[in-house]
mmCIF file of C-alpha atoms and ligand atoms in Angstrom:
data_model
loop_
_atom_site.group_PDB
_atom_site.id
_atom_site.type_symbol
_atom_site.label_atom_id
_atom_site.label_comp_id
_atom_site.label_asym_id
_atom_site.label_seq_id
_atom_site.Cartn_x
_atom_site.Cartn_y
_atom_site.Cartn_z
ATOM 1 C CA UNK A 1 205.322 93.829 42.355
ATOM 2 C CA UNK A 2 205.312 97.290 44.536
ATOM 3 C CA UNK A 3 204.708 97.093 47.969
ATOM 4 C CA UNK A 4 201.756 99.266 49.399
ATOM 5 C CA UNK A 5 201.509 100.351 53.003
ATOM 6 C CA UNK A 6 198.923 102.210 54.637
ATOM 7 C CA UNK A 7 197.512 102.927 58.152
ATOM 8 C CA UNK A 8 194.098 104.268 59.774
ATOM 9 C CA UNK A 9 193.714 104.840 63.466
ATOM 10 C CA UNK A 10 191.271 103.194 65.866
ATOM 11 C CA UNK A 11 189.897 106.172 67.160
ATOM 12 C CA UNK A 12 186.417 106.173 65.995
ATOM 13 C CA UNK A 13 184.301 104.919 63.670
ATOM 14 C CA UNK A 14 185.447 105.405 60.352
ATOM 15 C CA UNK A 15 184.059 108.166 58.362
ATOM 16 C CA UNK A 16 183.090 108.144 54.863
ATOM 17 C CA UNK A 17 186.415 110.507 54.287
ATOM 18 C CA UNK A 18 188.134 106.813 55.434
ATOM 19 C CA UNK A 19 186.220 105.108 52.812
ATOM 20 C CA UNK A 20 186.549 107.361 49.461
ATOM 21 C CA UNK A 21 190.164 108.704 50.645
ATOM 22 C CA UNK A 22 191.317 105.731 51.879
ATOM 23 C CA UNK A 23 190.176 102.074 52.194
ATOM 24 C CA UNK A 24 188.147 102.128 48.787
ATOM 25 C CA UNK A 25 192.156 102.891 47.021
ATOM 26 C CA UNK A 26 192.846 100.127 49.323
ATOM 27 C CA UNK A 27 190.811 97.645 47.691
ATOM 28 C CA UNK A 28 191.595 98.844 44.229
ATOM 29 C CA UNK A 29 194.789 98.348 44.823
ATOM 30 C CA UNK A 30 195.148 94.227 46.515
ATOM 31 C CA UNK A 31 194.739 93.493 42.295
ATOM 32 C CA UNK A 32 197.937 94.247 41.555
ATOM 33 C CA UNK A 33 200.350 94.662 44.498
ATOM 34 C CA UNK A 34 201.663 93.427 47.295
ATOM 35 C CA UNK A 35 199.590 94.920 50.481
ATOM 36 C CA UNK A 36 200.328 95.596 53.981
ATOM 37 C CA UNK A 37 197.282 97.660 55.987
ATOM 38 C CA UNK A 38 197.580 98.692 59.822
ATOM 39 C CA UNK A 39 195.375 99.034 62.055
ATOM 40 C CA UNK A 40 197.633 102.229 63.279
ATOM 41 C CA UNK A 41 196.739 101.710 67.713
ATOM 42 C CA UNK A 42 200.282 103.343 68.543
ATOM 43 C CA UNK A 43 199.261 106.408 66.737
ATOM 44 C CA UNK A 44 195.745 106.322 67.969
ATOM 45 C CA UNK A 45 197.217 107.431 71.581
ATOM 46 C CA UNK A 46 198.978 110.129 70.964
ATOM 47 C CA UNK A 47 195.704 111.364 72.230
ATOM 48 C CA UNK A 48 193.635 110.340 75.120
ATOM 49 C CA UNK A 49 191.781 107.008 74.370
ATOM 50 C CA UNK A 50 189.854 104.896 76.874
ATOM 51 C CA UNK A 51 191.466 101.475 76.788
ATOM 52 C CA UNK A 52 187.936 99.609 76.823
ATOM 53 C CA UNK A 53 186.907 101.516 73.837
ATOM 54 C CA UNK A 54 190.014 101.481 72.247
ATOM 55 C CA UNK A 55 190.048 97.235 72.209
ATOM 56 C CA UNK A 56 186.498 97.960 70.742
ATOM 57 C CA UNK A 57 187.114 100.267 67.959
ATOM 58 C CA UNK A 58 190.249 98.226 66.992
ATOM 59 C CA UNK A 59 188.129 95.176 66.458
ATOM 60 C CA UNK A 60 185.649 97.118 64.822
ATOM 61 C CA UNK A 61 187.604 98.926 63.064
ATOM 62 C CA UNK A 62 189.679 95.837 61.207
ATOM 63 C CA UNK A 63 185.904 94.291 60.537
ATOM 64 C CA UNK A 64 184.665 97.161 58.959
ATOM 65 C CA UNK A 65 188.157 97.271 56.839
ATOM 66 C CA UNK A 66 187.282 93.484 55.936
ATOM 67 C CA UNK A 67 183.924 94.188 55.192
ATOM 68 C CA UNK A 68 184.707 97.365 52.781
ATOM 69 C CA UNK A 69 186.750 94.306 50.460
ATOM 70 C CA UNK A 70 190.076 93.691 52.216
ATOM 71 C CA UNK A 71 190.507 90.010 51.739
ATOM 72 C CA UNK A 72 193.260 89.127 54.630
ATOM 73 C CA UNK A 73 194.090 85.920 52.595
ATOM 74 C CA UNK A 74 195.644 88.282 49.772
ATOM 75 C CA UNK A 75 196.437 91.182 52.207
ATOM 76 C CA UNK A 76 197.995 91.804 55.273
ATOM 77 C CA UNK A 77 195.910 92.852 57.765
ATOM 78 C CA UNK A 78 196.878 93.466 61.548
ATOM 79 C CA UNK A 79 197.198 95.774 64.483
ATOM 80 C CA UNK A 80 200.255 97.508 64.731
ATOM 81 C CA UNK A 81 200.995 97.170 68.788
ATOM 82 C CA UNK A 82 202.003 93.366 68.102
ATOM 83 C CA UNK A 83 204.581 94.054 65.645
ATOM 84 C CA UNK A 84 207.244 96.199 68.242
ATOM 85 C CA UNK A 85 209.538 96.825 64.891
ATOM 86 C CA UNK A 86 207.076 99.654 64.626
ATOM 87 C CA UNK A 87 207.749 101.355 67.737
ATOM 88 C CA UNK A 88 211.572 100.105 67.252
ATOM 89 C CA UNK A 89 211.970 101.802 64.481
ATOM 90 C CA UNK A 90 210.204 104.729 65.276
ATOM 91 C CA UNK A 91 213.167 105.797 67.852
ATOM 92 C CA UNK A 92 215.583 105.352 65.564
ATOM 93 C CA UNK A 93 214.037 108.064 63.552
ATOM 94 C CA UNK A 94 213.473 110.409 66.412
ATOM 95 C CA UNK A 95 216.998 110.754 66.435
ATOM 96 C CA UNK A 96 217.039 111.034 62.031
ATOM 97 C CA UNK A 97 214.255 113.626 62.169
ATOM 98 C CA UNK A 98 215.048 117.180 62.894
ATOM 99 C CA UNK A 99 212.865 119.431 65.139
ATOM 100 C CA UNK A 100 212.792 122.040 62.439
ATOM 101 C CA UNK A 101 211.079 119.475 60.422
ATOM 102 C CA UNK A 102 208.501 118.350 62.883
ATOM 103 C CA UNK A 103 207.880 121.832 63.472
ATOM 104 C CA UNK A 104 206.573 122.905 60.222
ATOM 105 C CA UNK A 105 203.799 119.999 60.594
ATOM 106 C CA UNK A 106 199.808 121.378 60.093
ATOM 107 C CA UNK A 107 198.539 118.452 61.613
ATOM 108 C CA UNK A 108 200.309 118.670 64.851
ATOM 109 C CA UNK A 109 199.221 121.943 65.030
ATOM 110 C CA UNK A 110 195.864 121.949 64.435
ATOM 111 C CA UNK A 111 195.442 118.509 66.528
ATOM 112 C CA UNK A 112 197.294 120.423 69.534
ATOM 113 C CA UNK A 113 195.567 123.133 68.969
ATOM 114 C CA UNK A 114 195.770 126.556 71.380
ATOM 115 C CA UNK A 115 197.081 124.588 74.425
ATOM 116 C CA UNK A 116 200.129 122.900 72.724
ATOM 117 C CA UNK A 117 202.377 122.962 75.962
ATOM 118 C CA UNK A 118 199.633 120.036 76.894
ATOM 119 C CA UNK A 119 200.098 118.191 73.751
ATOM 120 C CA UNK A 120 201.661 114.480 74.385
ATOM 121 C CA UNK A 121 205.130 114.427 73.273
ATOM 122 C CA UNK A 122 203.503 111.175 71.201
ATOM 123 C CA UNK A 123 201.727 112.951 69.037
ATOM 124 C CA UNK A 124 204.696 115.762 68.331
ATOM 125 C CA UNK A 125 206.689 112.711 66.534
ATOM 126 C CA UNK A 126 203.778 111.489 65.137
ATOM 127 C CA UNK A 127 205.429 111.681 61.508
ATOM 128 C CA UNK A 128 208.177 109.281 62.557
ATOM 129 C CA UNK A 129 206.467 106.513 64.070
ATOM 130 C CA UNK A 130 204.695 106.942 60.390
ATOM 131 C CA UNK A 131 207.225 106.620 58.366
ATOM 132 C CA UNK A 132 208.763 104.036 60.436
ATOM 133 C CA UNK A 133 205.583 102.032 59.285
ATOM 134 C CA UNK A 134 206.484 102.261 56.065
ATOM 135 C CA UNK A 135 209.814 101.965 55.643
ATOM 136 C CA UNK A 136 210.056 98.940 57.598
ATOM 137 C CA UNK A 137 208.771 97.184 54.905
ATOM 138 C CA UNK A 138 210.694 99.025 52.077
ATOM 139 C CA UNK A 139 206.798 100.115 50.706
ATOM 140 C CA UNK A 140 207.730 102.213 48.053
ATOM 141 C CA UNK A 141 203.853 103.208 47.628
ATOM 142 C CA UNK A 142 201.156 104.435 50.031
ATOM 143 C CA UNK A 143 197.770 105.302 49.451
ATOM 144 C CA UNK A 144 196.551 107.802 51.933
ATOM 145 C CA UNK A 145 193.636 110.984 51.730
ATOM 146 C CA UNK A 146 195.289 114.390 50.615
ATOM 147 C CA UNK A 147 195.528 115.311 54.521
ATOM 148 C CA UNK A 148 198.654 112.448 54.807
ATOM 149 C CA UNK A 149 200.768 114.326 51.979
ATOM 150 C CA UNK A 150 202.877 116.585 54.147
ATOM 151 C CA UNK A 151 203.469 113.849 56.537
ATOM 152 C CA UNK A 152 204.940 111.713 53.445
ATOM 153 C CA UNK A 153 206.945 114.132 52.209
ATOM 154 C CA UNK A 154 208.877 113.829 56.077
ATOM 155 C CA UNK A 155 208.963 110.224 55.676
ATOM 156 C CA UNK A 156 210.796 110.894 52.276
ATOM 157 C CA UNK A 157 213.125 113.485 54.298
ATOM 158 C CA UNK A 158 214.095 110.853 57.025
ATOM 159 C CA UNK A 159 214.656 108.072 54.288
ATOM 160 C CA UNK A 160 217.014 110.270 52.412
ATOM 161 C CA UNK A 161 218.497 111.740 55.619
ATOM 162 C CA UNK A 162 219.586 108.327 57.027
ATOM 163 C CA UNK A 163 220.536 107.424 53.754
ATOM 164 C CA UNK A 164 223.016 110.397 53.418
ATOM 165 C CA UNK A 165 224.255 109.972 57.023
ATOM 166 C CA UNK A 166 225.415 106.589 57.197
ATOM 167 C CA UNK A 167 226.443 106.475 53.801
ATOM 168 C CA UNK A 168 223.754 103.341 52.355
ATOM 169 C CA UNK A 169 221.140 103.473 50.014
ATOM 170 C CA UNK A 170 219.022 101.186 51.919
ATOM 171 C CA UNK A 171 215.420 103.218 52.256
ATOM 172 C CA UNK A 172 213.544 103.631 48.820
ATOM 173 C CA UNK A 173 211.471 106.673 47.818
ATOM 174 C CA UNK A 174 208.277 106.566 48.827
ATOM 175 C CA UNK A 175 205.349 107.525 46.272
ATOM 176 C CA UNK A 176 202.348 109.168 47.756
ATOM 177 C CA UNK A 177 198.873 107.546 46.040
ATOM 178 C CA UNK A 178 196.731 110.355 46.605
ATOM 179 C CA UNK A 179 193.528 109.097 44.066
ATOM 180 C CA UNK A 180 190.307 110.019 42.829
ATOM 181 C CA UNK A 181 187.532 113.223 43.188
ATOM 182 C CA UNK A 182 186.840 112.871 47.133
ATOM 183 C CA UNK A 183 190.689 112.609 48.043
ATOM 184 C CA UNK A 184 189.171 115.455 50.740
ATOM 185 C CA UNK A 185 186.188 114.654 51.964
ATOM 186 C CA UNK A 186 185.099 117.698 53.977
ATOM 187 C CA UNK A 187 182.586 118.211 56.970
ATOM 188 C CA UNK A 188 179.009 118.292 56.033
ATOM 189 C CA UNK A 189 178.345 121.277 57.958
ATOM 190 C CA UNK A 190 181.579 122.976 57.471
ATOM 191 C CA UNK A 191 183.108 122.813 53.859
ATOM 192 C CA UNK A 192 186.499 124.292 55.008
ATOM 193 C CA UNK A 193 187.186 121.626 57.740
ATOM 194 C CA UNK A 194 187.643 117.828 56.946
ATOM 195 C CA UNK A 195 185.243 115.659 57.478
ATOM 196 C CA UNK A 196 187.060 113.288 60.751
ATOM 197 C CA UNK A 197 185.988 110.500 63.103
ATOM 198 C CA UNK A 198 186.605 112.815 66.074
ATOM 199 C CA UNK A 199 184.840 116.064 65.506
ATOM 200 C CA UNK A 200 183.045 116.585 68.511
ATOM 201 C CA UNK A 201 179.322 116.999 65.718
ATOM 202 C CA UNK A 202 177.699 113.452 64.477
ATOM 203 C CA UNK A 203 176.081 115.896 61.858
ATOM 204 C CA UNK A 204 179.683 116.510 60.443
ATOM 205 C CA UNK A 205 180.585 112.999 59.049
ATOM 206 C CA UNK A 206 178.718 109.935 57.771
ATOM 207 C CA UNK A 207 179.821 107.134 59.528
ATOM 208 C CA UNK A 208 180.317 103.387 57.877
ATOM 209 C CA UNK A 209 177.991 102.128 60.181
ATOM 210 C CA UNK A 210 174.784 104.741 59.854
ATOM 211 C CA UNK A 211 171.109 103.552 59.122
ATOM 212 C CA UNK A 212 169.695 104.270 55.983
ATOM 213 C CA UNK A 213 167.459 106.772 57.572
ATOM 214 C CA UNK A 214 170.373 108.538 59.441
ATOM 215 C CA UNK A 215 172.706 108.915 56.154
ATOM 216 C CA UNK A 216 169.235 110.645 54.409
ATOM 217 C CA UNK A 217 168.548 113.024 57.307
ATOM 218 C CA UNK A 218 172.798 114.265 57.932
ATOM 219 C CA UNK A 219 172.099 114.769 54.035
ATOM 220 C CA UNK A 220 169.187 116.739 53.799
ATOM 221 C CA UNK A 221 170.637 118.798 56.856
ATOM 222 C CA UNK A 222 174.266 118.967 55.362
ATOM 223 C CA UNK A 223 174.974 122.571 54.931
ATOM 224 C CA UNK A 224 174.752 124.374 50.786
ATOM 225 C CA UNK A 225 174.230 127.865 49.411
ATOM 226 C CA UNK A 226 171.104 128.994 47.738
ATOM 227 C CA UNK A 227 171.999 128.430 44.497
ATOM 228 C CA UNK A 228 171.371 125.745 42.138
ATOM 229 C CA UNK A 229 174.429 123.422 41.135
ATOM 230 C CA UNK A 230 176.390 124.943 38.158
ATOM 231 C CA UNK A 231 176.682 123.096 34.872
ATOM 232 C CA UNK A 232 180.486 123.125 34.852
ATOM 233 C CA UNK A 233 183.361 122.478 37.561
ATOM 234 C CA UNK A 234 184.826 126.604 37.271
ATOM 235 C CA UNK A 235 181.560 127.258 38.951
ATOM 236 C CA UNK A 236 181.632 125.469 41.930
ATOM 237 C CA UNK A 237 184.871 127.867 42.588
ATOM 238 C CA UNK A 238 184.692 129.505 45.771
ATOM 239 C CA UNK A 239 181.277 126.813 47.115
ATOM 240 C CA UNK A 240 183.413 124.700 49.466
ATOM 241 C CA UNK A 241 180.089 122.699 50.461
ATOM 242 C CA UNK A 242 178.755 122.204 46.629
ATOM 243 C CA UNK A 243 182.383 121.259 45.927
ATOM 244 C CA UNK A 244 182.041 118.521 48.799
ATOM 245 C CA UNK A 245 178.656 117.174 47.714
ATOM 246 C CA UNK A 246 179.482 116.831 44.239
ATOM 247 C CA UNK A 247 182.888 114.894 45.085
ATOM 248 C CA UNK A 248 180.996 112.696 46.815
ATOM 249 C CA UNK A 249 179.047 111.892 44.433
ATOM 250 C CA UNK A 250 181.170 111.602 41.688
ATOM 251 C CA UNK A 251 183.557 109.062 44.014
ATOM 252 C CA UNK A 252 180.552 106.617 44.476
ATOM 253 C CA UNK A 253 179.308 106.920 41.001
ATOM 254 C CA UNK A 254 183.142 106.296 39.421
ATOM 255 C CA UNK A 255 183.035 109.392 37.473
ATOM 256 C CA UNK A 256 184.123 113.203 37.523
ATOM 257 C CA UNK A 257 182.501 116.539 38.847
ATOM 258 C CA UNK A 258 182.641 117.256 35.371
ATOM 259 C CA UNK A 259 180.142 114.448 34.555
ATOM 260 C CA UNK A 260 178.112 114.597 37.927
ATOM 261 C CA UNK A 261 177.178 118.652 36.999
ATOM 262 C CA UNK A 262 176.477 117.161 33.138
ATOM 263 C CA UNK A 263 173.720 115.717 34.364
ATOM 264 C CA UNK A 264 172.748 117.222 37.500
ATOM 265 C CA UNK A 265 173.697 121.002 36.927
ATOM 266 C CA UNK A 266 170.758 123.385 36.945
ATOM 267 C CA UNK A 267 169.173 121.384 39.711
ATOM 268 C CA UNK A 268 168.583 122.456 43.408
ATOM 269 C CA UNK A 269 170.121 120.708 46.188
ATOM 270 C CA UNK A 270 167.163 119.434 47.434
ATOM 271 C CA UNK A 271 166.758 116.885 44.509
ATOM 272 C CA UNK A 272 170.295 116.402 44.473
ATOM 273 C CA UNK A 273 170.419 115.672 48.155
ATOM 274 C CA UNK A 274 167.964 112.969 47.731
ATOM 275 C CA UNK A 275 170.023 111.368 44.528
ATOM 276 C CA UNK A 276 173.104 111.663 46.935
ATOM 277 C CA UNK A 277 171.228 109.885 49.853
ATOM 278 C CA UNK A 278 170.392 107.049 48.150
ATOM 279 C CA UNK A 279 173.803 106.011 46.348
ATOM 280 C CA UNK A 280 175.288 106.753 49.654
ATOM 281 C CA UNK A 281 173.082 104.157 51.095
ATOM 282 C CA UNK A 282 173.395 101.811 48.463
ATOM 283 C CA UNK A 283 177.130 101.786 48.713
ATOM 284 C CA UNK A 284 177.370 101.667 52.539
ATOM 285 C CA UNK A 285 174.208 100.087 53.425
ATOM 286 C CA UNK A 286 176.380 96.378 52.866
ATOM 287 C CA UNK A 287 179.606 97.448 54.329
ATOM 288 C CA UNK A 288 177.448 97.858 57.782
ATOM 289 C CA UNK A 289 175.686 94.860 57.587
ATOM 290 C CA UNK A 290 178.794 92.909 56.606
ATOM 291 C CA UNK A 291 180.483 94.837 59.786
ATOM 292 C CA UNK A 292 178.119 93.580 62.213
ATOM 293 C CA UNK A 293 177.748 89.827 60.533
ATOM 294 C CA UNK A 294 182.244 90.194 60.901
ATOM 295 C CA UNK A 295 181.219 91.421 64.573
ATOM 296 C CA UNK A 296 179.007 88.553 65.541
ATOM 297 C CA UNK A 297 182.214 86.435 65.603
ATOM 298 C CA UNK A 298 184.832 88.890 67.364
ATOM 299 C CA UNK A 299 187.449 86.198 67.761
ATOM 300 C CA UNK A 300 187.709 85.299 64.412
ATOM 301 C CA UNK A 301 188.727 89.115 63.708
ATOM 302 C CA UNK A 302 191.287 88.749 66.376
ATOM 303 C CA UNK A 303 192.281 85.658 64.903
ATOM 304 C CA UNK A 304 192.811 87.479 61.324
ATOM 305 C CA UNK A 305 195.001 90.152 62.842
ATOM 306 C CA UNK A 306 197.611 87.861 64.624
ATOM 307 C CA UNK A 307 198.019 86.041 61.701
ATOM 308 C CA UNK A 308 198.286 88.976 59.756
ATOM 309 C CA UNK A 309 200.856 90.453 62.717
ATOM 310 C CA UNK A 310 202.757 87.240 62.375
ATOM 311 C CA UNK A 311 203.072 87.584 58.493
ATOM 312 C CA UNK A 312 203.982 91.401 58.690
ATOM 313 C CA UNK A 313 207.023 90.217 61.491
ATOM 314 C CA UNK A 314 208.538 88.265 59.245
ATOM 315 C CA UNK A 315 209.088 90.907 56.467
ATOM 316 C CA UNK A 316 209.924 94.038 58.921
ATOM 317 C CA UNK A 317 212.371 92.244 61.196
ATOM 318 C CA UNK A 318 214.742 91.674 58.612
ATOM 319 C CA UNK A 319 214.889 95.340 57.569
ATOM 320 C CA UNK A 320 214.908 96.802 61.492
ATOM 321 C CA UNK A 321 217.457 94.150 62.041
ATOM 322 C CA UNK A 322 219.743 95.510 58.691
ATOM 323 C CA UNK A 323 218.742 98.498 59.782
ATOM 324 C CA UNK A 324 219.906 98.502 63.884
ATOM 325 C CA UNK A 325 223.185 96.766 62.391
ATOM 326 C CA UNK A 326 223.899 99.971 59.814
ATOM 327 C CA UNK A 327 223.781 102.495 63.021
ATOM 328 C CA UNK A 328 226.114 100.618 64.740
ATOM 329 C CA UNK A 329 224.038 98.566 67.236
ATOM 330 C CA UNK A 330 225.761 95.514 68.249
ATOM 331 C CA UNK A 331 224.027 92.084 67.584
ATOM 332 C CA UNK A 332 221.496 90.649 69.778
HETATM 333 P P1 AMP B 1 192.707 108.616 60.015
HETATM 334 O O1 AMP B 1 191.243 108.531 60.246
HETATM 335 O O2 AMP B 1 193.264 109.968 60.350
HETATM 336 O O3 AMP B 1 193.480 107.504 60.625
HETATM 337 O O4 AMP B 1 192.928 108.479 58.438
HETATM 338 C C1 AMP B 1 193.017 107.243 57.749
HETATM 339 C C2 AMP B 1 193.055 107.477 56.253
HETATM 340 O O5 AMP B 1 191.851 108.113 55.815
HETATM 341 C C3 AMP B 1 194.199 108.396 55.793
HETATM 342 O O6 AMP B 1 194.696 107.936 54.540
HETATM 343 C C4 AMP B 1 193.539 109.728 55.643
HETATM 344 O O7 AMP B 1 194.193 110.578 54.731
HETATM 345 C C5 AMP B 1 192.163 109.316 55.124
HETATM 346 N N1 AMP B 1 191.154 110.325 55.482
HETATM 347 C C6 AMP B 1 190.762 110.679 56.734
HETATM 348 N N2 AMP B 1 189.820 111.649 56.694
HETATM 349 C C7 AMP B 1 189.638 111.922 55.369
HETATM 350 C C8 AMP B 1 188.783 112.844 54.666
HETATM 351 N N3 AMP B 1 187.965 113.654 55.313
HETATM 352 N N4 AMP B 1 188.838 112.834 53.313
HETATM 353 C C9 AMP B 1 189.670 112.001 52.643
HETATM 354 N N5 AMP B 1 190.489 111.119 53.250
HETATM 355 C C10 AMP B 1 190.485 111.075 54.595
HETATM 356 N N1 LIG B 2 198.724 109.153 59.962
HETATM 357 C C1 LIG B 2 197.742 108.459 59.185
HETATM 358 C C2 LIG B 2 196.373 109.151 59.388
HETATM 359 O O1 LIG B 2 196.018 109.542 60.455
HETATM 360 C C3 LIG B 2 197.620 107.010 59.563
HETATM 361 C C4 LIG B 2 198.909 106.288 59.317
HETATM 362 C C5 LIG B 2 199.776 105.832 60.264
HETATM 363 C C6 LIG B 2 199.453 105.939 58.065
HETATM 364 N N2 LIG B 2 200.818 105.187 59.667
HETATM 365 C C7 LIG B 2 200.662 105.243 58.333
HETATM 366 C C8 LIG B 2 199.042 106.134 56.751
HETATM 367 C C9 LIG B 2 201.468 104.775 57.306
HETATM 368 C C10 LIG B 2 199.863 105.662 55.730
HETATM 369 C C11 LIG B 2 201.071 104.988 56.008
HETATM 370 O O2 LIG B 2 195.651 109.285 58.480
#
């Protein structure tokens, strides 16, 4: 069986993006493979985080992860500050991964943004505390929204670079899972920017745990053109927010733009919106209430991720251990 990995950061509430990019392959996936998801709280510093509200979203976060269909007794579930392989790991890559690499990153630079002398050196090396996640398993398959792609093409550089230098073939190639019609879920009122837990707009993202009446009214406000939705795909070319909408759609109904614009093409978006609305709501409406039932007992949650932290220990610290022993570390 392959081994999945994959990571989300506790620095919000998670988005619908999360859901259809991420966590919904997630679930798909516990069927047939063996699965390790992170609760990723080293990344989630790499910017500013207030530590009460961090402790907060991490709980919430690994409830609302349960309640979209992890089952922790088949998967691994835990928080990735109590396994220190991570972080171990990590270092050892700093010194694999080359600056020309990290420089060619997008995310870095659109996260850093105009004032990148303030950036946290954290965040610049990002990509290797990733790919540290990964490879200290051996995962040979990660499931991730089309944002993640460049970052696992790195990891694929530092696992071939180590490889080469000190003459093993000890990392394996890592496949990138990047599934289904909403792999980019983009902002409701801007269809050239992602749709992400931190934008400073609400209106931007549906979060997992909106009201009914709040995921109908960022709808009906989410921003279109004029124009009815075409009957074929080629004509939502060049309609970034008709593009989005129909995605959407498409993800929660299992099926295709092709299909969605079958039967909906012709139409204004004001019926459309409404259609949209409610299978939004009928797909998230449970995921929130199962969040806040998971929330009602917070130490059972905490409970689930040490157990899940001491199950992901004992597969890493073999491999970190092989690994600090093929640089030339001498044994503890
Ligand atoms: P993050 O919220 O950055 O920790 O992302 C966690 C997972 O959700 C990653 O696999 C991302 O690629 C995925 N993801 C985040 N935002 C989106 C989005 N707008 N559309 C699709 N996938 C996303
Ligand atoms: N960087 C990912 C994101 O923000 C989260 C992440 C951290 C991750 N470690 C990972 C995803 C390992 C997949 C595998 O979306």
């Amino acid at each position: 069986m392959q081994r999945i990995f994959s990571g989300i950061q506790p620095s919000g509430i998670p988005t619908l993006g999360n859901y259809l990019g991420a966590i919904r392959n997630w679930v798909a996936l516990q069927a047939d493979h063996d699965c390790i998801y992170c609760v990723v709280d080293l990344h989630a510093i790499t910017v500013w985080q207030e530590p009460k509200l961090l402790v907060q979203q991490t709980r919430e976060l690994a409830a609302s992860i349960i309640a979209c269909g992890i089952d922790p007794a088949r998967s691994i579930l835990f928080h990735q500050s109590a396994v220190p392989e991570h972080a171990e790991l990590a270092w050892i890559f700093n010194c694999v991964a080359r600056l020309g690499w990290l420089n060619r990153m997008t995310q870095f630079k659109d996260k850093a943004g105009k004032d990148r002398e303030n950036a946290s050196a954290g965040l610049y090396v990002y990509p290797n505390l990733m790919a540290a996640d990964i490879l200290a398993y051996h995962a040979t398959r990660v499931p991730v929204g089309d944002d993640q792609r460049q970052h696992l093409e790195l990891a694929n550089d530092i696992a071939q670079k180590f490889n080469h230098d000190y003459g093993v073939e000890f990392f394996p190639v890592i496949e990138a899972l990047i599934l289904g019609p909403a792999a980019r879920v983009m902002s409701l009122r801007d269809g050239t920017k992602k749709m992400s837990k931190s934008d400073p707009s609400d209106q931007s993202r549906i979060n997992l745990n909106d009201s009914a009446d709040t995921i109908a009214q960022k709808i009906r406000r989410a921003r279109t053109d004029p124009e009815p939705l075409p009957t074929e795909p080629a004509g939502l070319a060049g309609r970034a927010e008709a593009r989005n909408l129909v995605g959407i759609y498409a993800a929660l109904a299992d099926t295709d733009e092709e299909d969605v614009l079958r039967l909906h093409g012709g139409k204004g978006f004001s019926s459309f919106k409404e259609e949209l609305a409610a299978l939004l709501v009928e797909s998230l409406g449970p995921i929130a209430q199962k969040t806040r039932d998971l929330l009602s007992e917070p130490d059972h949650i905490d409970q689930v991720l040490h157990e899940g932290a001491a199950r992901a220990a004992s597969i890493c610290r073999p491999i970190v251990s092989k690994t600090k022993q093929i640089v030339g570390f001498l044994p503890t």
